Amino acid sequence: MATLQLQSLDIEIAGKSICQNLTVQIAANERWALLGKNGAGKTTLLHSLIGQRSANKGNILLDGVDIVNLTQRELASKIGILFQQGMDTLPATVFETAMLGRYPHLQSLFKDEPKDIDIARAALAAFDLQALSEREVDTLSGGELQRLALAMLLAQTPQVFLLDEPSNHLDVAFQVKLLSVLEEKIAENSASLLMATHDINLAARFCEHIILLLDDGEFLLGERDEILSEENLSKAYNCSIKSVTSGNQQLFYPA
Amino acid sequence: MIANRQLLLLTLLLIFTLISVLFSLLSGSVEISLGQLVSNFSSAENNLSRQVLEEIRIPRTLAAFVTGGLLSLSGVIMQVLLRNPLADPYILGISGGAAVGALSAILLGVSGFWLSNAAFGGAGISILLVFGIANKFGSWSVTRLLLTGVVVSAGWGAVINILLTTSSTNNVQSMLFWLMGDLSQSQVGVGHFLLLLIGLAGGLVLSRSLNVLIRGELLAVSLGISIRPLRLLLFFSASAFTATAVTIAGSVGFVGLIIPHMLRLLGARDHRMLIPCSILLGGSFLVFADSLARTLIAPQQLPVGVVTAVIGVPAFILILRSTIRK
């Protein structure tokens, strides 16, 4: 179990403010969505959380320890990320690729421990990839690659899962199916989730907390039902957004 | 199953290494048979064949092996560092700097020790130059490093051409041999082998990190690799291996580019396998090529760099063809 705290965080990229004075705590078992229009800085914010770039001001704490005081490897053993742009398809098998997820935890320099192999196999099985274990990565379809990326993230067994546009390359059925699998695994491990997405309805379906990035470093954050309103979303996306209610689910669409 | 296949590859490479070393020791203008080779090592008798072995063939075989091993290892590292399949040990201008040093030494009429030092010095200047320029602007990105290397190489190329066109015919002959790679003047010592061993050990220790880094910088960060120190280490170690190799034998081409790719095609893609295999195949390939270089048109010698290309290119194309997936 891990708690991720963002304290008075200021992040800028190329002179543009992504967020100013962002303070939020993501506790174990919580699921957060990060919403905002294209270019709002969702990816930049996620990259700051894995130490890929540093914040301009403020602190990021993992279980009370500032991440700048952690080694990259300690950080990677607790925070994992699914990247937006997918994976390079270098010559490698599906299994070899899933095993890369174990890197932050590996003890031995050469030997692959049975425990790590089992975890990687289980991760592949969770996303129905066990039959493709020995396949070359460059023979996979876009959807299979995205499932492999998710399996690799699962094999990393992080306590905080960061997802950057997880629905990329996935049809509607797979979006829901794969995120449900991931949600289940996250719950099993008492982990937490922060998912950047442009799909408001997907966010509403899987996350009970929302960070909504607005312009000029402003943002809204809080409970899903509080934040996801026609008014807030229209402001964030600079476009009129309406909603309908179907069953017990509220669905948003551009008017 | 995969482990068995890789073990087989490693065994085959060890056998190939042994064969190439024997081939190198047995070929040359003085006929030495396998029986003589064995008896020479077991008896204290001092005769011509023993002298030829001890003073010429063994040192040259060792020099070829170390050079090939270092170049191939450096090629593997450069390909990961630059994440570019076209990367070779010379892509960052190290051989260009060494060449300018060596050619200047030839022009000044020095050889042996001073020529080696001049080559090593030139390589060193080039490494620092590339590092300085690529690093100065802070970002130290792969593209910047690659571009800097290519531009610095081009600069050295121009200087090399000036030296070649303004030198006497006599000097040009030696210069061309140096540029194409030649082992006839090579000297190696314990230090060179030590460097190769350090490279092997260090490469094995880093092999898991290399497996991750080759998949992309962002992914490597997210899996817990501190990119900057790792890349600095890779840059300077690959540079040191290249500089040492060109100091021994001039700029022998193709080994550093083709050997790692051949092995990847043969299934050694994990760096835990690729690194030891590269050293073995790179070393033995150069030993083999050098044996041919000194015997094909004996008593004249070919520059070994020509032979590596003549064998390397078709061998590579053959492997490429036979491993194309259906």
Coordinates of C-alpha atoms in Angstrom, one line a residue:
Chain A
M1 CA 0.0 0.0 0.0
A2 CA 1.3 3.4 -0.9
T3 CA 0.2 6.9 -0.7
L4 CA 1.1 9.4 -3.4
Q5 CA 1.0 13.0 -2.3
L6 CA 1.4 16.1 -4.5
Q7 CA 2.2 19.1 -2.5
S8 CA 1.8 22.7 -3.9
L9 CA 3.0 21.4 -7.2
D10 CA 3.8 23.9 -10.0
I11 CA 4.7 22.4 -13.4
E12 CA 5.6 24.3 -16.5
I13 CA 6.5 23.2 -19.9
A14 CA 8.0 25.5 -22.5
G15 CA 6.8 28.5 -20.5
K16 CA 3.2 27.2 -20.2
S17 CA 1.8 26.5 -16.8
I18 CA 0.3 23.0 -16.5
C19 CA -0.8 23.3 -12.9
Q20 CA -0.2 25.8 -10.1
N21 CA -0.3 24.9 -6.4
L22 CA -1.7 21.4 -7.1
T23 CA -2.2 19.6 -3.8
V24 CA -3.7 16.2 -3.9
Q25 CA -3.4 12.9 -2.1
I26 CA -3.9 9.6 -3.9
A27 CA -4.3 6.9 -1.3
A28 CA -4.3 3.1 -1.7
N29 CA -7.5 1.7 -3.3
E30 CA -8.3 5.1 -4.8
R31 CA -8.9 5.6 -8.5
W32 CA -8.3 9.0 -10.0
A33 CA -8.8 10.2 -13.5
L34 CA -6.8 13.1 -15.0
L35 CA -8.9 15.0 -17.6
G36 CA -8.2 18.0 -19.7
K37 CA -8.1 19.0 -23.3
N38 CA -5.3 18.1 -25.7
G39 CA -2.2 19.9 -24.7
A40 CA -3.5 20.6 -21.2
G41 CA -0.4 18.8 -19.7
K42 CA -1.8 15.4 -18.6
T43 CA 1.2 13.5 -19.9
T44 CA 3.7 16.1 -18.5
L45 CA 2.1 15.8 -15.1
L46 CA 2.4 11.9 -15.2
H47 CA 6.0 12.1 -16.4
S48 CA 6.8 14.3 -13.4
L49 CA 5.4 11.6 -11.1
I50 CA 7.9 9.0 -12.4
G51 CA 10.9 11.4 -12.0
Q52 CA 11.3 11.8 -15.8
R53 CA 11.1 15.6 -15.4
S54 CA 11.2 17.6 -12.2
A55 CA 8.5 19.9 -11.0
N56 CA 9.2 23.6 -11.0
K57 CA 7.9 24.0 -7.4
G58 CA 6.5 21.8 -4.7
N59 CA 7.0 18.2 -3.7
I60 CA 5.9 14.8 -4.8
L61 CA 5.9 12.4 -1.8
L62 CA 5.6 8.7 -1.9
D63 CA 4.7 7.3 1.5
G64 CA 5.9 10.5 3.0
V65 CA 9.3 10.4 1.2
D66 CA 10.1 13.0 -1.4
I67 CA 10.7 11.2 -4.7
V68 CA 13.8 13.2 -5.4
N69 CA 15.3 11.3 -2.4
L70 CA 14.5 7.9 -3.9
T71 CA 16.6 6.1 -6.5
Q72 CA 15.0 5.7 -9.9
R73 CA 14.8 2.0 -9.1
E74 CA 13.1 2.4 -5.8
L75 CA 10.6 4.7 -7.5
A76 CA 10.0 2.2 -10.3
S77 CA 9.3 -0.6 -7.8
K78 CA 6.4 1.4 -6.5
I79 CA 5.1 3.6 -9.4
G80 CA 4.5 2.1 -12.8
I81 CA 3.3 3.8 -16.0
L82 CA 1.6 2.9 -19.2
F83 CA 2.9 5.2 -21.9
Q84 CA 0.7 6.9 -24.4
Q85 CA 2.8 6.3 -27.5
G86 CA 3.0 2.6 -27.2
M87 CA 6.1 0.4 -27.3
D88 CA 8.9 0.2 -29.8
T89 CA 8.7 -3.1 -31.6
L90 CA 12.3 -4.2 -31.4
P91 CA 13.0 -7.8 -32.1
A92 CA 11.9 -9.6 -28.9
T93 CA 9.3 -12.1 -27.9
V94 CA 6.1 -11.3 -26.0
F95 CA 7.4 -13.1 -22.9
E96 CA 10.8 -11.3 -23.0
T97 CA 8.9 -8.0 -23.1
A98 CA 6.7 -8.8 -20.2
M99 CA 9.8 -9.8 -18.2
L100 CA 11.2 -6.3 -18.6
G101 CA 8.5 -5.2 -16.2
R102 CA 10.3 -7.2 -13.5
Y103 CA 13.5 -5.1 -13.9
P104 CA 13.0 -2.9 -10.8
H105 CA 12.6 -6.0 -8.6
L106 CA 15.3 -8.3 -10.0
Q107 CA 17.8 -9.5 -7.5
S108 CA 20.2 -11.7 -9.6
L109 CA 22.3 -10.2 -12.3
F110 CA 21.9 -13.1 -14.7
K111 CA 19.4 -15.7 -13.5
D112 CA 15.7 -15.1 -14.0
E113 CA 14.1 -16.2 -10.7
P114 CA 11.1 -18.6 -11.0
K115 CA 9.1 -16.1 -8.9
D116 CA 9.7 -13.3 -11.5
I117 CA 8.9 -15.7 -14.4
D118 CA 5.7 -16.7 -12.7
I119 CA 4.7 -13.1 -12.2
A120 CA 5.3 -12.2 -15.8
R121 CA 3.4 -15.3 -17.0
A122 CA 0.5 -14.4 -14.8
A123 CA 0.5 -10.9 -16.1
L124 CA 0.3 -12.2 -19.7
A125 CA -2.5 -14.6 -18.7
A126 CA -4.4 -11.7 -17.2
F127 CA -4.6 -10.1 -20.6
D128 CA -5.1 -13.3 -22.5
L129 CA -1.6 -13.2 -24.0
Q130 CA -0.3 -16.5 -22.7
A131 CA -0.8 -18.2 -26.1
L132 CA 1.4 -15.5 -27.7
S133 CA 4.3 -15.8 -25.3
E134 CA 6.8 -16.9 -27.8
R135 CA 5.5 -14.6 -30.6
E136 CA 7.7 -11.9 -31.9
V137 CA 6.5 -8.5 -30.7
D138 CA 6.7 -7.0 -34.2
T139 CA 4.0 -9.5 -35.4
L140 CA 1.4 -8.2 -33.0
S141 CA -1.5 -6.0 -33.8
G142 CA -2.0 -2.6 -32.2
G143 CA -4.5 -3.9 -29.8
E144 CA -2.3 -6.9 -28.8
L145 CA 0.7 -4.5 -28.3
Q146 CA -1.4 -2.4 -26.0
R147 CA -2.4 -5.5 -24.0
L148 CA 1.3 -6.4 -23.8
A149 CA 2.1 -3.0 -22.5
L150 CA -0.6 -3.4 -19.8
A151 CA 0.8 -6.9 -19.0
M152 CA 4.3 -5.5 -18.6
L153 CA 2.9 -2.8 -16.3
L154 CA 1.1 -5.5 -14.3
A155 CA 4.3 -7.5 -14.1
Q156 CA 6.0 -4.5 -12.6
T157 CA 3.6 -4.9 -9.6
P158 CA 3.6 -1.2 -8.8
Q159 CA 1.5 0.2 -5.9
V160 CA 0.6 3.3 -8.0
F161 CA -0.6 2.6 -11.6
L162 CA -0.3 5.6 -13.9
L163 CA -2.0 5.2 -17.2
D164 CA -1.6 7.6 -20.1
E165 CA -4.5 7.2 -22.6
P166 CA -5.0 3.5 -21.9
S167 CA -7.8 3.2 -24.4
N168 CA -5.4 4.0 -27.4
H169 CA -5.6 1.2 -30.0
L170 CA -8.4 -0.5 -28.3
D171 CA -12.0 -1.0 -29.5
V172 CA -14.8 -0.1 -27.1
A173 CA -15.3 -3.7 -25.9
F174 CA -11.6 -4.1 -25.1
Q175 CA -11.4 -0.7 -23.4
V176 CA -13.9 -1.8 -20.9
K177 CA -12.7 -5.4 -20.6
L178 CA -9.0 -4.6 -20.2
L179 CA -9.6 -1.7 -17.7
S180 CA -11.9 -4.0 -15.7
V181 CA -9.1 -6.6 -15.6
L182 CA -6.7 -4.0 -14.5
E183 CA -9.1 -2.5 -11.9
E184 CA -9.5 -6.0 -10.4
K185 CA -5.7 -6.5 -10.1
I186 CA -5.3 -3.0 -8.7
A187 CA -8.0 -3.8 -6.1
E188 CA -6.4 -7.2 -5.3
N189 CA -3.1 -5.4 -4.5
S190 CA -4.6 -2.5 -2.7
A191 CA -2.9 -0.3 -5.2
S192 CA -4.1 3.0 -6.6
L193 CA -4.7 4.4 -10.1
L194 CA -4.2 7.7 -11.8
M195 CA -5.4 7.6 -15.4
A196 CA -5.0 10.3 -18.0
T197 CA -7.6 10.1 -20.7
H198 CA -9.5 12.1 -23.2
D199 CA -12.5 9.8 -22.7
I200 CA -14.7 11.4 -20.1
N201 CA -17.1 8.5 -20.0
L202 CA -14.3 6.0 -19.5
A203 CA -13.0 8.1 -16.6
A204 CA -16.5 8.3 -15.1
R205 CA -16.9 4.6 -15.3
F206 CA -13.6 3.6 -13.6
C207 CA -12.7 6.5 -11.4
E208 CA -14.4 8.0 -8.4
H209 CA -12.0 11.0 -8.2
I210 CA -11.2 13.5 -10.9
I211 CA -8.5 16.0 -11.6
L212 CA -9.7 18.3 -14.3
L213 CA -7.0 20.5 -15.8
L214 CA -8.2 24.0 -17.0
D215 CA -6.2 26.7 -18.8
D216 CA -3.4 28.7 -17.2
G217 CA -2.4 26.2 -14.5
E218 CA -5.9 26.1 -12.9
F219 CA -7.7 22.9 -12.2
L220 CA -10.6 21.4 -10.4
L221 CA -10.4 18.3 -8.3
G222 CA -12.6 16.2 -6.1
E223 CA -15.3 13.6 -6.2
R224 CA -16.5 12.4 -9.6
D225 CA -20.1 13.6 -9.3
E226 CA -18.9 17.0 -8.1
I227 CA -16.4 17.6 -10.9
L228 CA -18.1 16.0 -13.9
S229 CA -20.7 18.5 -14.7
E230 CA -21.8 20.0 -18.0
E231 CA -20.6 23.4 -16.8
N232 CA -17.1 22.3 -15.6
L233 CA -16.4 20.1 -18.7
S234 CA -17.6 22.8 -21.1
K235 CA -15.2 25.2 -19.5
A236 CA -12.3 22.7 -19.5
Y237 CA -12.7 21.6 -23.1
N238 CA -13.7 25.0 -24.4
C239 CA -16.7 23.4 -26.1
S240 CA -20.3 22.9 -25.2
I241 CA -20.6 19.5 -23.5
K242 CA -24.0 18.0 -22.6
S243 CA -25.0 14.9 -20.7
V244 CA -27.7 12.2 -20.8
T245 CA -28.4 9.7 -18.2
S246 CA -28.7 6.1 -19.2
G247 CA -29.6 3.6 -16.4
N248 CA -27.5 4.8 -13.5
Q249 CA -24.7 6.2 -15.7
Q250 CA -24.3 9.7 -16.8
L251 CA -22.9 10.0 -20.3
F252 CA -21.2 13.2 -21.7
Y253 CA -21.0 14.2 -25.3
P254 CA -20.1 17.4 -27.2
A255 CA -23.2 19.3 -28.2
Chain B
M1 CA 14.3 -24.6 -24.6
I2 CA 15.4 -21.1 -25.4
A3 CA 18.2 -21.4 -22.9
N4 CA 19.4 -24.6 -24.7
R5 CA 19.5 -22.8 -28.0
Q6 CA 21.6 -20.0 -26.6
L7 CA 23.9 -22.5 -24.9
L8 CA 24.4 -24.2 -28.3
L9 CA 25.2 -20.8 -29.9
L10 CA 27.8 -20.1 -27.2
T11 CA 29.3 -23.5 -27.6
L12 CA 29.5 -23.2 -31.4
L13 CA 31.2 -19.8 -31.0
L14 CA 33.7 -21.2 -28.6
I15 CA 34.5 -24.0 -31.2
F16 CA 34.7 -21.3 -33.9
T17 CA 37.1 -19.3 -31.8
L18 CA 39.3 -22.4 -31.3
I19 CA 39.3 -23.2 -35.0
S20 CA 40.1 -19.6 -36.0
V21 CA 43.0 -19.5 -33.6
L22 CA 44.4 -22.8 -34.9
F23 CA 43.9 -21.7 -38.5
S24 CA 45.8 -18.5 -37.7
L25 CA 48.7 -20.2 -36.0
L26 CA 49.0 -22.8 -38.8
S27 CA 48.8 -20.5 -41.8
G28 CA 51.6 -18.4 -43.2
S29 CA 54.7 -18.7 -45.3
V30 CA 56.5 -21.1 -42.9
E31 CA 54.7 -24.4 -43.0
I32 CA 53.8 -25.6 -39.5
S33 CA 51.7 -28.7 -39.0
L34 CA 49.4 -29.4 -36.1
G35 CA 51.8 -31.9 -34.8
Q36 CA 54.6 -29.4 -34.8
L37 CA 52.4 -26.9 -33.1
V38 CA 51.8 -29.3 -30.2
S39 CA 55.4 -30.5 -29.9
N40 CA 56.6 -26.9 -30.0
F41 CA 54.6 -26.1 -26.9
S42 CA 55.6 -29.3 -25.1
S43 CA 59.4 -29.2 -25.8
A44 CA 62.0 -26.7 -24.9
E45 CA 63.7 -27.0 -28.3
N46 CA 64.3 -23.8 -30.1
N47 CA 63.8 -24.0 -33.8
L48 CA 62.5 -21.9 -36.7
S49 CA 58.8 -22.9 -36.4
R50 CA 58.9 -22.1 -32.7
Q51 CA 60.4 -18.8 -33.3
V52 CA 57.8 -18.0 -36.0
L53 CA 55.0 -19.0 -33.6
E54 CA 56.3 -17.1 -30.6
E55 CA 57.5 -14.0 -32.3
I56 CA 55.0 -13.5 -35.1
R57 CA 51.9 -15.6 -35.2
I58 CA 50.9 -15.8 -31.6
P59 CA 51.2 -12.1 -30.9
R60 CA 49.4 -11.3 -34.1
T61 CA 46.6 -13.7 -33.4
L62 CA 46.2 -12.3 -29.9
A63 CA 46.2 -8.7 -31.3
A64 CA 43.5 -9.7 -33.8
F65 CA 41.3 -11.3 -31.2
V66 CA 41.5 -8.4 -28.8
T67 CA 40.9 -5.9 -31.5
G68 CA 37.9 -7.8 -32.9
G69 CA 36.5 -8.4 -29.5
L70 CA 36.8 -4.7 -28.4
L71 CA 35.3 -3.4 -31.7
S72 CA 32.4 -5.8 -31.5
L73 CA 31.7 -5.0 -27.9
S74 CA 31.9 -1.3 -28.7
G75 CA 29.4 -1.8 -31.6
V76 CA 26.9 -3.4 -29.3
I77 CA 27.1 -0.6 -26.8
M78 CA 26.9 2.1 -29.4
Q79 CA 23.9 0.5 -31.0
V80 CA 22.1 0.6 -27.6
L81 CA 23.4 4.1 -26.6
L82 CA 22.3 5.7 -29.9
R83 CA 19.4 3.4 -30.4
N84 CA 20.3 3.2 -34.0
P85 CA 21.0 0.0 -35.9
L86 CA 23.5 1.8 -38.1
A87 CA 25.6 2.8 -35.2
D88 CA 29.1 1.3 -35.2
P89 CA 32.2 2.0 -33.1
Y90 CA 33.3 4.7 -35.4
I91 CA 30.1 6.6 -35.7
L92 CA 31.0 9.2 -33.1
G93 CA 34.3 10.2 -34.9
I94 CA 36.7 8.3 -32.7
S95 CA 38.4 6.5 -35.6
G96 CA 38.6 9.8 -37.5
G97 CA 40.4 11.5 -34.6
A98 CA 42.7 8.5 -34.2
A99 CA 43.4 8.5 -38.0
V100 CA 44.4 12.1 -38.0
G101 CA 46.8 11.4 -35.1
A102 CA 48.2 8.3 -36.8
L103 CA 48.5 9.9 -40.2
S104 CA 50.3 12.9 -38.8
A105 CA 52.7 10.5 -37.1
I106 CA 53.4 8.7 -40.4
L107 CA 53.9 12.1 -42.0
L108 CA 56.4 13.0 -39.3
G109 CA 58.2 9.7 -40.0
V110 CA 57.6 8.0 -36.7
S111 CA 56.3 4.5 -36.2
G112 CA 55.6 1.9 -33.5
F113 CA 55.2 3.4 -30.1
W114 CA 54.8 7.0 -31.1
L115 CA 52.3 6.2 -33.9
S116 CA 50.2 4.3 -31.4
N117 CA 50.3 7.2 -29.0
A118 CA 49.4 9.7 -31.7
A119 CA 46.4 7.5 -32.7
F120 CA 45.3 7.1 -29.1
G121 CA 45.7 10.8 -28.5
G122 CA 43.7 11.7 -31.6
A123 CA 40.9 9.3 -30.5
G124 CA 41.0 10.9 -27.0
I125 CA 40.7 14.4 -28.4
S126 CA 37.8 13.3 -30.6
I127 CA 35.9 11.7 -27.7
L128 CA 36.3 14.9 -25.6
L129 CA 35.3 17.1 -28.5
V130 CA 32.1 15.1 -29.2
F131 CA 31.3 14.9 -25.5
G132 CA 32.0 18.6 -25.0
I133 CA 29.8 19.8 -27.9
A134 CA 27.0 17.3 -27.2
N135 CA 27.0 18.0 -23.5
K136 CA 27.4 21.8 -23.6
F137 CA 23.8 22.4 -24.5
G138 CA 22.6 20.4 -21.5
S139 CA 20.2 18.1 -23.1
W140 CA 22.6 15.4 -24.2
S141 CA 20.0 13.8 -26.3
V142 CA 20.6 10.9 -28.6
T143 CA 20.0 12.9 -31.7
R144 CA 22.3 15.6 -30.6
L145 CA 25.0 13.1 -29.8
L146 CA 24.6 11.3 -33.1
L147 CA 24.7 14.5 -35.1
T148 CA 27.7 15.8 -33.3
G149 CA 29.5 12.6 -33.9
V150 CA 28.7 12.5 -37.6
V151 CA 29.7 16.2 -38.0
V152 CA 33.0 15.7 -36.1
S153 CA 33.6 12.5 -38.2
A154 CA 33.1 14.6 -41.4
G155 CA 35.6 17.1 -40.1
W156 CA 38.2 14.5 -39.4
G157 CA 37.5 13.1 -42.9
A158 CA 38.4 16.4 -44.5
V159 CA 41.7 16.5 -42.5
I160 CA 42.5 12.9 -43.5
N161 CA 41.9 13.8 -47.2
I162 CA 44.2 16.8 -46.8
L163 CA 46.9 14.6 -45.3
L164 CA 46.5 12.0 -48.0
T165 CA 46.6 14.4 -50.9
T166 CA 49.6 16.3 -49.7
S167 CA 51.8 13.4 -48.6
S168 CA 54.4 11.5 -50.6
T169 CA 53.4 8.3 -52.4
N170 CA 55.5 6.3 -49.9
N171 CA 53.7 7.7 -46.9
V172 CA 50.3 7.3 -48.6
Q173 CA 50.8 3.6 -48.8
S174 CA 51.3 3.3 -45.1
M175 CA 48.5 5.7 -44.4
L176 CA 46.0 3.7 -46.5
F177 CA 47.0 0.5 -44.7
W178 CA 46.3 2.3 -41.4
L179 CA 43.0 3.6 -42.6
M180 CA 41.8 0.2 -43.8
G181 CA 43.0 -1.5 -40.7
D182 CA 46.1 -3.6 -40.5
L183 CA 47.5 -5.9 -37.9
S184 CA 51.1 -6.3 -39.2
Q185 CA 52.5 -3.7 -36.8
S186 CA 50.3 -4.6 -33.9
Q187 CA 51.4 -5.1 -30.4
V188 CA 49.2 -6.1 -27.6
G189 CA 50.0 -6.7 -23.9
V190 CA 48.3 -7.9 -20.8
G191 CA 46.6 -4.5 -20.4
H192 CA 44.7 -4.9 -23.6
F193 CA 43.3 -8.3 -22.5
L194 CA 42.5 -6.8 -19.1
L195 CA 40.5 -4.1 -20.8
L196 CA 38.6 -6.7 -22.8
L197 CA 37.9 -8.7 -19.7
I198 CA 36.7 -5.6 -17.8
G199 CA 34.5 -4.8 -20.8
L200 CA 33.1 -8.3 -20.7
A201 CA 32.5 -8.2 -16.9
G202 CA 31.0 -4.7 -17.0
G203 CA 28.9 -5.5 -20.0
L204 CA 27.5 -8.5 -18.3
V205 CA 26.7 -6.6 -15.1
L206 CA 24.9 -3.9 -17.2
S207 CA 23.3 -6.4 -19.6
R208 CA 19.8 -6.2 -18.0
S209 CA 19.9 -2.5 -18.1
L210 CA 20.9 -2.6 -21.7
N211 CA 18.0 -4.9 -22.4
V212 CA 15.7 -2.2 -21.0
L213 CA 17.5 0.9 -22.4
I214 CA 17.3 -0.4 -26.0
R215 CA 13.5 -0.3 -25.7
G216 CA 13.5 3.4 -25.3
E217 CA 14.6 6.0 -22.9
L218 CA 11.2 6.8 -21.4
L219 CA 10.5 3.2 -20.7
A220 CA 13.9 2.8 -19.2
V221 CA 13.2 5.7 -16.8
S222 CA 9.9 4.2 -15.8
L223 CA 11.5 0.8 -15.1
G224 CA 14.0 2.4 -12.8
I225 CA 17.1 3.2 -14.8
S226 CA 19.0 6.4 -14.1
I227 CA 19.5 7.3 -17.7
R228 CA 22.2 10.0 -17.4
P229 CA 24.9 8.1 -15.5
L230 CA 24.2 4.9 -17.5
R231 CA 24.6 6.8 -20.8
L232 CA 27.8 8.5 -19.7
L233 CA 29.2 5.2 -18.7
L234 CA 28.2 3.6 -22.0
F235 CA 29.6 6.6 -24.0
F236 CA 33.0 6.6 -22.3
S237 CA 33.4 2.8 -22.1
A238 CA 32.5 2.2 -25.8
S239 CA 34.8 5.1 -26.7
A240 CA 37.7 3.6 -24.7
F241 CA 37.2 0.2 -26.3
T242 CA 37.1 1.8 -29.8
A243 CA 40.1 4.0 -29.1
T244 CA 42.1 1.0 -27.9
A245 CA 41.1 -1.1 -30.9
V246 CA 42.0 1.5 -33.5
T247 CA 45.3 2.2 -31.7
I248 CA 46.1 -1.5 -32.1
A249 CA 45.1 -2.0 -35.6
G250 CA 43.8 1.1 -37.3
S251 CA 40.2 1.5 -38.3
V252 CA 39.2 -2.0 -39.2
G253 CA 35.7 -1.8 -40.6
F254 CA 32.6 -3.9 -40.5
V255 CA 33.4 -5.9 -37.4
G256 CA 31.7 -3.5 -35.0
L257 CA 28.7 -3.0 -37.2
I258 CA 28.0 -6.5 -38.5
I259 CA 29.0 -8.9 -35.8
P260 CA 26.3 -7.7 -33.2
H261 CA 23.6 -7.7 -35.9
M262 CA 24.6 -11.2 -37.1
L263 CA 24.3 -12.5 -33.5
R264 CA 21.0 -10.8 -33.0
L265 CA 19.7 -12.5 -36.1
L266 CA 21.0 -15.8 -34.8
G267 CA 19.0 -15.3 -31.7
A268 CA 21.3 -13.7 -29.2
R269 CA 19.2 -10.6 -28.5
D270 CA 19.3 -10.6 -24.7
H271 CA 22.5 -8.7 -23.8
R272 CA 23.4 -11.4 -21.3
M273 CA 24.1 -13.5 -24.3
L274 CA 24.9 -10.9 -26.9
I275 CA 27.8 -9.4 -25.0
P276 CA 29.9 -12.6 -24.5
C277 CA 28.9 -13.8 -28.0
S278 CA 29.9 -10.6 -29.6
I279 CA 33.4 -10.6 -28.0
L280 CA 33.9 -14.3 -29.1
L281 CA 32.6 -13.8 -32.6
G282 CA 34.2 -10.4 -33.1
G283 CA 37.5 -11.7 -31.9
S284 CA 37.6 -14.9 -33.8
F285 CA 36.2 -13.3 -37.0
L286 CA 39.1 -10.9 -37.0
V287 CA 41.6 -13.7 -36.3
F288 CA 40.2 -15.6 -39.2
A289 CA 40.1 -12.5 -41.5
D290 CA 43.7 -11.6 -40.6
S291 CA 44.9 -15.1 -41.4
L292 CA 43.4 -14.7 -44.9
A293 CA 44.8 -11.2 -45.2
R294 CA 48.4 -12.4 -44.7
T295 CA 48.1 -15.6 -46.8
L296 CA 45.7 -14.9 -49.7
I297 CA 48.2 -13.1 -51.9
A298 CA 51.4 -14.0 -50.0
P299 CA 54.1 -12.8 -49.8
Q300 CA 52.1 -9.6 -50.1
Q301 CA 49.7 -8.7 -47.3
L302 CA 46.2 -7.3 -47.6
P303 CA 44.9 -4.8 -45.1
V304 CA 42.7 -6.9 -42.8
G305 CA 39.9 -4.3 -43.1
V306 CA 39.5 -5.2 -46.7
V307 CA 39.1 -8.9 -45.8
T308 CA 36.6 -8.2 -43.1
A309 CA 34.4 -6.4 -45.6
V310 CA 34.9 -9.1 -48.3
I311 CA 33.8 -11.9 -46.0
G312 CA 31.6 -9.9 -43.7
V313 CA 29.2 -8.4 -46.2
P314 CA 28.2 -11.6 -48.0
A315 CA 28.1 -13.6 -44.7
F316 CA 25.8 -11.0 -43.3
I317 CA 23.5 -10.9 -46.3
L318 CA 23.3 -14.7 -46.2
I319 CA 22.2 -14.7 -42.5
L320 CA 19.8 -11.9 -43.2
R321 CA 18.2 -13.9 -46.0
S322 CA 18.0 -17.1 -44.1
T323 CA 16.4 -15.6 -41.1
I324 CA 13.6 -13.6 -42.9
R325 CA 10.3 -14.7 -41.4
K326 CA 7.8 -16.3 -43.6

